[in-house]
Each structure stands twice: as structure tokens, then as C-alpha cells.
PDB file of C-alpha atoms in Angstrom:
ATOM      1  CA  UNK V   1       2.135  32.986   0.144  1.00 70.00           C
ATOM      2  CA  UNK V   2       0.538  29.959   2.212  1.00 81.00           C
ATOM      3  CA  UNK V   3       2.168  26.479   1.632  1.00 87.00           C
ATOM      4  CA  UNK V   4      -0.013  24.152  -0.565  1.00 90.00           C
ATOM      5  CA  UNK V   5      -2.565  21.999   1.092  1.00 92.00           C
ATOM      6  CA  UNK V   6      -2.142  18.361  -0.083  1.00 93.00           C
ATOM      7  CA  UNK V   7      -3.388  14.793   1.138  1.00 93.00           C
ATOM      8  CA  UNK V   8      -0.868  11.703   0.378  1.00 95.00           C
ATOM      9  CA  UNK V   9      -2.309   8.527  -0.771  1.00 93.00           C
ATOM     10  CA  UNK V  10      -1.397   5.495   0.935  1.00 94.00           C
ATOM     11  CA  UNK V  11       0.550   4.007  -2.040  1.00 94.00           C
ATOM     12  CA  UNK V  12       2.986   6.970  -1.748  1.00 96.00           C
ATOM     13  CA  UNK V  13       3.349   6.170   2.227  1.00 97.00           C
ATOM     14  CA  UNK V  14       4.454   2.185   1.437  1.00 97.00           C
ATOM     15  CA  UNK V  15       6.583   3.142  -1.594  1.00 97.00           C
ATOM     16  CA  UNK V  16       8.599   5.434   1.046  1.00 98.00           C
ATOM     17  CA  UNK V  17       9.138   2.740   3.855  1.00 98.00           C
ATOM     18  CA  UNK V  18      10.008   0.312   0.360  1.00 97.00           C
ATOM     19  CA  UNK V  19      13.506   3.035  -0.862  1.00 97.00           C
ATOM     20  CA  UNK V  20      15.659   5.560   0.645  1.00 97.00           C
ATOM     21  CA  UNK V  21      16.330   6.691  -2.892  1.00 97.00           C
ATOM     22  CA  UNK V  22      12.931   7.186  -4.025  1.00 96.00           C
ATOM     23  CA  UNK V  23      10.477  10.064  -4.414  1.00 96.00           C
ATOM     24  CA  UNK V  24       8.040   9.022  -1.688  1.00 97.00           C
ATOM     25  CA  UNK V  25      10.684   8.877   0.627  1.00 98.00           C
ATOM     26  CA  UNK V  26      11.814  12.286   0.067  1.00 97.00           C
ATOM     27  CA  UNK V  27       7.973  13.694   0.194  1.00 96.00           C
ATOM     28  CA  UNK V  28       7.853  12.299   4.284  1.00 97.00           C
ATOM     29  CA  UNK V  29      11.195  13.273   4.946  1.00 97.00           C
ATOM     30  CA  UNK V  30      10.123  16.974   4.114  1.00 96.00           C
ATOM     31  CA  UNK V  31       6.593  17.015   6.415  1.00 93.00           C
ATOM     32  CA  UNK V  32       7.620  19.477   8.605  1.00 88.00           C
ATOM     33  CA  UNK V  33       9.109  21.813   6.172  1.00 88.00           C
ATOM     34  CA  UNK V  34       6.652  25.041   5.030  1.00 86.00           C
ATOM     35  CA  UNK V  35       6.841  23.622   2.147  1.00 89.00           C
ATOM     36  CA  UNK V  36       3.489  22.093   1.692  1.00 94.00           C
ATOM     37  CA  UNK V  37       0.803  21.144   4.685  1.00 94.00           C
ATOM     38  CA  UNK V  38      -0.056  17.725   4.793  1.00 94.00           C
ATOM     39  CA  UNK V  39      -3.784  16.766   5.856  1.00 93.00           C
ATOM     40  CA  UNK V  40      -5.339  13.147   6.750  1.00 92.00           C
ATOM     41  CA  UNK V  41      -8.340  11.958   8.286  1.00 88.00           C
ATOM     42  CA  UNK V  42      -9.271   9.281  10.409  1.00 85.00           C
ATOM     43  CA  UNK V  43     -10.212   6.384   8.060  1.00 84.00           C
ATOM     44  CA  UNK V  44      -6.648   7.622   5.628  1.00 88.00           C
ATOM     45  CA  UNK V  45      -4.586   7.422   8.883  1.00 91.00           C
ATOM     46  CA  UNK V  46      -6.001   3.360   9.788  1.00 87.00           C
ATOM     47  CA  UNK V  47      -5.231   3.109   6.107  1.00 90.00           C
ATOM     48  CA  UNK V  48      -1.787   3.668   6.459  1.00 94.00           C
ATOM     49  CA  UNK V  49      -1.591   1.708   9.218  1.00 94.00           C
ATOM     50  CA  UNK V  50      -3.204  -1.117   7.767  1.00 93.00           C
ATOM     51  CA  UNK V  51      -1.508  -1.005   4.906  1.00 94.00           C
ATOM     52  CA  UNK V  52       2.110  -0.175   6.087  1.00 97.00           C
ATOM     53  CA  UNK V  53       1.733  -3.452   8.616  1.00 96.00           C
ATOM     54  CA  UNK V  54       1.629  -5.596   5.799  1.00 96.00           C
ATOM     55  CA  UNK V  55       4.940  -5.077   4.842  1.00 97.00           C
ATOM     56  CA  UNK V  56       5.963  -6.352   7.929  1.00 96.00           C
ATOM     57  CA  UNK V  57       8.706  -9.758   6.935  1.00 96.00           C
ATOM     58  CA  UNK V  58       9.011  -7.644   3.712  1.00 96.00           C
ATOM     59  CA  UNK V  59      11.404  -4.874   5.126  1.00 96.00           C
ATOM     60  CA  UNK V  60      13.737  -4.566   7.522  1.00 96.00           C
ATOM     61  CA  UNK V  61      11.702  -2.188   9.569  1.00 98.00           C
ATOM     62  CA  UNK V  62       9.887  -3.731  12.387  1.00 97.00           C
ATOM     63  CA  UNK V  63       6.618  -3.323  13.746  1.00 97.00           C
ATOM     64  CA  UNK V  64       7.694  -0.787  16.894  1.00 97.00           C
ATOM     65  CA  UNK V  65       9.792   1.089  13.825  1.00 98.00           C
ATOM     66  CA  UNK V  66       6.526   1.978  11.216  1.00 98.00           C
ATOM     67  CA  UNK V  67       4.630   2.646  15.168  1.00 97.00           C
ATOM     68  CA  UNK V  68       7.348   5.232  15.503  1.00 98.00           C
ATOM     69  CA  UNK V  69       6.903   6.458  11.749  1.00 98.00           C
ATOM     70  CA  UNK V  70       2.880   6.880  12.005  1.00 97.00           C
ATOM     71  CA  UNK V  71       3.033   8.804  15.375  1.00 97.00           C
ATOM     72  CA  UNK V  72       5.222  11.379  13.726  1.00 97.00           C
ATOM     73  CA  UNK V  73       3.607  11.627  10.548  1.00 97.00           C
ATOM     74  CA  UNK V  74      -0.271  11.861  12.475  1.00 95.00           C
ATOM     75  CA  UNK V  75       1.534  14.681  14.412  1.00 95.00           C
ATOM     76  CA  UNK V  76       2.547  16.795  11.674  1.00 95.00           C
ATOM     77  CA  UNK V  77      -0.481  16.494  10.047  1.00 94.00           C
ATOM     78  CA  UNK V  78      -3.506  18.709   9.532  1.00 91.00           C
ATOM     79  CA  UNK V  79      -5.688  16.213  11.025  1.00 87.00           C
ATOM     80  CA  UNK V  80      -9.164  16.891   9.724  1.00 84.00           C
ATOM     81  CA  UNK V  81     -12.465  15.696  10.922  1.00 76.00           C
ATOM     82  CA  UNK V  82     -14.400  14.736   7.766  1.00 70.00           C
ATOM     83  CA  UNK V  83     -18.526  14.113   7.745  1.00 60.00           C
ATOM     84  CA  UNK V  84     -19.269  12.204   4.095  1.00 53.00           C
ATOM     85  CA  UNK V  85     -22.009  14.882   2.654  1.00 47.00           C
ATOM     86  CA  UNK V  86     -20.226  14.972  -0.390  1.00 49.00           C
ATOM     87  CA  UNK V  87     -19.271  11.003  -2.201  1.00 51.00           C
ATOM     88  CA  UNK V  88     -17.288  11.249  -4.858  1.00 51.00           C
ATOM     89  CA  UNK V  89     -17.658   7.561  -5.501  1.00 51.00           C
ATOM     90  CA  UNK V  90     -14.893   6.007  -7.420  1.00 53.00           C
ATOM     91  CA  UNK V  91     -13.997   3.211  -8.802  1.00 56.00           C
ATOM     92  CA  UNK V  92     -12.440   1.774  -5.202  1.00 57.00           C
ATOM     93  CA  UNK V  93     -14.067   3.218  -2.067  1.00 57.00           C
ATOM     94  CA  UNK V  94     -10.742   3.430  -0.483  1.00 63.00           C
ATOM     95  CA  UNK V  95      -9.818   6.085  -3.323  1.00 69.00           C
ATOM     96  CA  UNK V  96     -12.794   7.728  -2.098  1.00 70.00           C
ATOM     97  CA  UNK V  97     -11.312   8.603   0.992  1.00 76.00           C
ATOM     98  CA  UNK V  98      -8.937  10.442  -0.027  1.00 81.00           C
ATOM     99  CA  UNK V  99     -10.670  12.344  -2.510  1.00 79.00           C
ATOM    100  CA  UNK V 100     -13.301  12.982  -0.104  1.00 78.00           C
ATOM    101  CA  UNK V 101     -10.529  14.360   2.460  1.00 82.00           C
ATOM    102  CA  UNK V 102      -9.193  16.895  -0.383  1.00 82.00           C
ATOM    103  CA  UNK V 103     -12.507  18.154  -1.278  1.00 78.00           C
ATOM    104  CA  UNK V 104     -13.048  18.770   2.777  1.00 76.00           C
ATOM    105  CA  UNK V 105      -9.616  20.570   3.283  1.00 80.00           C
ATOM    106  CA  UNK V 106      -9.553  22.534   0.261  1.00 83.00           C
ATOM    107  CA  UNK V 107      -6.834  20.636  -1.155  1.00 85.00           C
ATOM    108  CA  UNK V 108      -4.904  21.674  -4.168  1.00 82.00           C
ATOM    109  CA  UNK V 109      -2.632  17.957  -4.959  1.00 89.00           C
ATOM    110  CA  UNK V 110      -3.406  14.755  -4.273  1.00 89.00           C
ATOM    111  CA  UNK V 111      -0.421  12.856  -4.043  1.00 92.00           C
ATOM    112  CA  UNK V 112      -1.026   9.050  -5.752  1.00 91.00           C
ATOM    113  CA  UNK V 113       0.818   6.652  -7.764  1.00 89.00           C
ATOM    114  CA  UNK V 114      -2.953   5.578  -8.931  1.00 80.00           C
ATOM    115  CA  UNK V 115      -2.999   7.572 -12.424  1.00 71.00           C
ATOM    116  CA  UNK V 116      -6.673   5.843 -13.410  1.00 66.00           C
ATOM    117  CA  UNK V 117      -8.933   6.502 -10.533  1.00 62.00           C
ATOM    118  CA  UNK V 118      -6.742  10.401 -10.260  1.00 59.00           C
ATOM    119  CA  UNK V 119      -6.424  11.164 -13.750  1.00 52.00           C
ATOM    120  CA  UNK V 120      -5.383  14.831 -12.660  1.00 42.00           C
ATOM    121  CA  UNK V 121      -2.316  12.874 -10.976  1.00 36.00           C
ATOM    122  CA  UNK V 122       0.689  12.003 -12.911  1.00 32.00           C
ATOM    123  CA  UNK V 123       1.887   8.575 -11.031  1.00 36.00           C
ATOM    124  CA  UNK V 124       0.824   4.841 -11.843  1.00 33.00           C
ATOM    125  CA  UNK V 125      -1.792   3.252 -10.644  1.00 32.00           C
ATOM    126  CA  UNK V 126      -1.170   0.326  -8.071  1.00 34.00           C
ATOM    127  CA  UNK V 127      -4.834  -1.094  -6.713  1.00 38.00           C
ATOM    128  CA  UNK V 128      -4.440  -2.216  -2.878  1.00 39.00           C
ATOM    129  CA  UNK V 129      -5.686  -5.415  -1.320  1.00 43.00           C
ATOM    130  CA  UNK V 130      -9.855  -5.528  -0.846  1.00 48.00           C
ATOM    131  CA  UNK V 131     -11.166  -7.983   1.802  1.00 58.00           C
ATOM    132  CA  UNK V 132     -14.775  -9.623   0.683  1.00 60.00           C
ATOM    133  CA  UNK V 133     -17.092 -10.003   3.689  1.00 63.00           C
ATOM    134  CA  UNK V 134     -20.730 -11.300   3.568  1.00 67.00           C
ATOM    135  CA  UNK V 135     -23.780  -9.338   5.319  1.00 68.00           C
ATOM    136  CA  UNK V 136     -26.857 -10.446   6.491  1.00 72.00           C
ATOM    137  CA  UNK V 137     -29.195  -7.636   6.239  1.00 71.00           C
ATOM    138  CA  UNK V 138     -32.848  -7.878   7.189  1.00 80.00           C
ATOM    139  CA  UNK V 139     -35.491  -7.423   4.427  1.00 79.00           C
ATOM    140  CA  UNK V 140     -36.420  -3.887   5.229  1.00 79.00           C
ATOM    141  CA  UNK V 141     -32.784  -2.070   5.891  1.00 78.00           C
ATOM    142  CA  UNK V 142     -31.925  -4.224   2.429  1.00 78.00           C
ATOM    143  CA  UNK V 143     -34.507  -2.907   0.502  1.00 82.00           C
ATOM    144  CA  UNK V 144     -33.946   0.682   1.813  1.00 81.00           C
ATOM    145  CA  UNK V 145     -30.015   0.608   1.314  1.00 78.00           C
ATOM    146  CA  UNK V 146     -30.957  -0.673  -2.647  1.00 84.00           C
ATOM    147  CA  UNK V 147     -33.105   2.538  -3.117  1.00 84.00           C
ATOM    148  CA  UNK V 148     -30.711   4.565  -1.889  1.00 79.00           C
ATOM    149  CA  UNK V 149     -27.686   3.413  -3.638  1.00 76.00           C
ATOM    150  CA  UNK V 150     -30.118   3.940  -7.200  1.00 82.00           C
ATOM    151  CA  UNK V 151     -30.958   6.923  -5.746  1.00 79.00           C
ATOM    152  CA  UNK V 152     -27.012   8.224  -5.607  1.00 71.00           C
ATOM    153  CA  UNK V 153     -26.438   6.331  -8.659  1.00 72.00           C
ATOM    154  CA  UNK V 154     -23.599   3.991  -6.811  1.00 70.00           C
ATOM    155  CA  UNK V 155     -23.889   0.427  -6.275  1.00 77.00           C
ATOM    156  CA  UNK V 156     -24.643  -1.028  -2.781  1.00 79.00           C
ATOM    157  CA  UNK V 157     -20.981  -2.124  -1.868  1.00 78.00           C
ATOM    158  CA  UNK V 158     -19.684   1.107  -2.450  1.00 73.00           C
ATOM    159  CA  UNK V 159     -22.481   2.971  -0.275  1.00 73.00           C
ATOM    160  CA  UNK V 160     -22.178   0.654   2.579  1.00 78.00           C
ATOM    161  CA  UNK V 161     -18.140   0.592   2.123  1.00 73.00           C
ATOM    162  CA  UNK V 162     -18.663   4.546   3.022  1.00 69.00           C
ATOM    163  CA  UNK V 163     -21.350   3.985   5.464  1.00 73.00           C
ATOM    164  CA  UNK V 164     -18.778   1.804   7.565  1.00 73.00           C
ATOM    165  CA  UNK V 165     -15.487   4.056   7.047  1.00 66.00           C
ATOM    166  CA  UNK V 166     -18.614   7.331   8.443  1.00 65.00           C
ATOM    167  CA  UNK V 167     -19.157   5.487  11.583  1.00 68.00           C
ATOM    168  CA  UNK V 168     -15.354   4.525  12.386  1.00 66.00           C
ATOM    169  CA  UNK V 169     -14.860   7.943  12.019  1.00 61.00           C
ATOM    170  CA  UNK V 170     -17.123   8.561  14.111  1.00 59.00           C
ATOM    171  CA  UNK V 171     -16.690   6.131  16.740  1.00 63.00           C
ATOM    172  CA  UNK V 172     -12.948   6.808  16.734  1.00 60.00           C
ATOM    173  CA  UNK V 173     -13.188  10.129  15.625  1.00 57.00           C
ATOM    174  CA  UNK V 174      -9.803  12.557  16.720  1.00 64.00           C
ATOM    175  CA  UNK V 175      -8.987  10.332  19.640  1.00 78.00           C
ATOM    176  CA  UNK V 176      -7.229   7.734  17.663  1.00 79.00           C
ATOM    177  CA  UNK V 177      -5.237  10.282  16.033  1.00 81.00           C
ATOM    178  CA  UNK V 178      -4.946  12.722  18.982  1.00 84.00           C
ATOM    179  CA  UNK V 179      -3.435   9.582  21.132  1.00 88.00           C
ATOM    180  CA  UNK V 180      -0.724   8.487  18.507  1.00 88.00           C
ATOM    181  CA  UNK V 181       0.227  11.984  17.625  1.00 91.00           C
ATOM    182  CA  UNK V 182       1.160  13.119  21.018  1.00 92.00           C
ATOM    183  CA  UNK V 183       3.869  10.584  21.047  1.00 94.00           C
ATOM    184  CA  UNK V 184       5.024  12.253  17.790  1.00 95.00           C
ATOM    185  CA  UNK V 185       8.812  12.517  17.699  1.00 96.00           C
ATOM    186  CA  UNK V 186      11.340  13.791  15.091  1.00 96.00           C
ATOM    187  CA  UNK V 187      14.369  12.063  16.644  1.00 97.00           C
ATOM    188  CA  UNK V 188      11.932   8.576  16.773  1.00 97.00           C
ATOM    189  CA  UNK V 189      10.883   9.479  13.436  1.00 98.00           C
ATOM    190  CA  UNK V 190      14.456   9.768  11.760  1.00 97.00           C
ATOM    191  CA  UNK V 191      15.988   6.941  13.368  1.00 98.00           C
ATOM    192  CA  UNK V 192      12.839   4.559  11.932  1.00 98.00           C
ATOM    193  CA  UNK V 193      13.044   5.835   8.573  1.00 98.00           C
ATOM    194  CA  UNK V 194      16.750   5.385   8.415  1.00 98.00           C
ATOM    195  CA  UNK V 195      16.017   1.783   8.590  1.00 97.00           C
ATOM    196  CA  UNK V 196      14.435   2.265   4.870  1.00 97.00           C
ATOM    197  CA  UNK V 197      16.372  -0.679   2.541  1.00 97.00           C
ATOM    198  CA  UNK V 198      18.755   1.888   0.534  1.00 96.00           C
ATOM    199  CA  UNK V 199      17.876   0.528  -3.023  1.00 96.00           C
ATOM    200  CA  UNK V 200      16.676   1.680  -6.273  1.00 95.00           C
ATOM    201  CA  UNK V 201      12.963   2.667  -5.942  1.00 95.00           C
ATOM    202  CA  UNK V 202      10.241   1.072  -8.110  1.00 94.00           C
ATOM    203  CA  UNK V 203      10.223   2.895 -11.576  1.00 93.00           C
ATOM    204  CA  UNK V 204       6.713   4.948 -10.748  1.00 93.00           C
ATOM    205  CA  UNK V 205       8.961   5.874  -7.357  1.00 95.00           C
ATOM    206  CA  UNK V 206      11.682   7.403  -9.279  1.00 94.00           C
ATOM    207  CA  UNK V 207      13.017  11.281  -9.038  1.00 87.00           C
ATOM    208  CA  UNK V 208      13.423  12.820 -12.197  1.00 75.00           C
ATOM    209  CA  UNK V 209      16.729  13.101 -13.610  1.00 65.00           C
TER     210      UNK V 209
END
């Protein structure tokens, strides 16, 4: 029987470098297994990177530590090159993503603590950090992004949120990943996470009793 295909949200990758003790935590620790095969894109993997070098002053790992962490985890993964011909549009274009990455690999499970935007997920939700940035567009490529987004139904930010995370795809495409996951290394990998604070996991984080 084949292992199940499943994408990880990035709130499951920062609750594991947050507790040894918790769920997410256990999930990375078993990437290589044949358990499960474990797919991410482009824009998912600068997600986790983004996101994970927030926490930066927040835990004790440092920034050469999560560098060590990403490498391995790119290098396990099914690393999937994903064209947006399908939008799932969702509440928050970043959820899109991954959604958008499960319907490309054939997933079976998402992985998410976001229960809202994934109601077929048991987890909690927990909405990451937006940045607001104002565009000057000229008349014309206004007007034609408008009819398109009433065309799909969406509204504009969400289109052009899509449009952007399309063309760093594309202008990164499996370079970025290619690069990090050669340095991939178990022994790098293990001695990062071990660096995990050893306390009780948030309560979404917990393993059932």
C-alpha cells in the first residue's frame, strides 16, 4: 500500500520548533519514515521560512539552527512544481497555497491547526501575520485586473496576492529549493531540533492521551 500523500501547513511547522512534547514536533521528526510522503512547493517552502524566522529572540534556536532544519525538511520533501490553473480562493491567500499544492499532488490530508478556512481538518485555527502594501496600477491593467477578479468571483487582493506568489514561483522556481535541499542533513537536522524548548505544547499542539 503507498504511504499517504500530505502537505503540512506552516502553523504545524512553528508549533514544532515552539515544544519537544508536542504533536507537530513528532509529525517532522517522522519525515523520512514510509509513513506518509510529505510534499511542498515553492511559495509553502518561503512560507516556512518566513514564518519560522520570526521566532527568532522567541526560542532558543538560532538563525543557522531553523537554516539547518529547512534544508532537511526541503530535502525530504516531494518538492512539487505547481502552475495556479486551479484557485481555490479562501478566506487568506496564504491558505490558498496550500490547498492549491494538495489539489496538485493528489493529496489525501492537509495537516493545519486552522479548523475554519480547513473545515475537513480537525486542529484550531491560528491566522498568521499579513503585511498591507499599496500599488500603483495604471488605468488600463486596473481596470482589466477588476474584470477579472468579477469574472472569478474573488476580490482584487486575493487575485493579485496569487498573481505575485505565480511569478515567485516562477522566477525562483526548483532552484531555491533544489539549492537548500542538497545541503539536507539528518545528523544537522537532529542536532537543531534538539534545541526545541522541552515544554508543554500549546493545547491545539497536544497528543492525545
Amino acid at each position: 500500500m503507498s504511504p499517504a500523500q500530505i502537505v503540512i501547513d506552516t502553523n504545524v511547522f512553528v508549533a514544532a520548533l515552539r515544544s519537544q512534547y508536542g504533536a507537530s514536533y513528532k509529525l517532522f521528526m517522522l519525515l523520512d519514515s514510509d509513513k506518509f510522503e510529505f510534499n511542498l512547493s515553492v511559495p509553502l517552502a518561503v512560507e516556512y521560512e518566513e514564518a519560522s524566522k520570526r521566532l527568532l529572540g522567541k526560542i532558543p534556536l538560532k538563525a543557522r539552527d531553523i537554516d539547518d532544519i529547512l534544508d532537511y525538511v526541503f530535502s525530504v520533501a516531494n518538492r512539487r512544481k505547481v502552475h495556479y490553473l486551479w484557485r481555490p480562493f479562501l478566506r487568506d491567500p496564504k491558505d490558498d497555497m496550500v490547498l492549491e499544492l494538495a489539489v496538485s499532488a493528489s493529496c489525501e490530508i492537509i495537516v493545519t491547526y486552522n479548523k475554519i478556512d480547513f473545515p475537513a481538518v480537525l486542529a484550531k485555527n491560528r491566522r498568521n501575520a499579513m503585511s498591507t502594501i499599496s500599488l500603483r496600477l495604471p488605468d488600463s491593467l486596473h481596470k482589466q485586473v477588476r474584470k477579472l477578479a468579477e469574472k472569478e468571483s474573488v476580490s482584487i487582493n486575493q487575485l493579485v496576492t496569487l498573481a505575485l506568489a505565480e511569478k515567485i514561483s516562477a522566477l525562483l522556481t526548483e532552484e531555491y529549493l533544489e539549492t537548500r535541499a542538497k545541503r539536507g542533513s539528518r545528523k544537522k537536522f537532529e542536532r537543531a531540533m534538539a534545541k526545541v524548548p522541552k515544554v508543554e505544547p500549546e493545547e491545539y499542539d497536544r497528543l492525545s492521551r
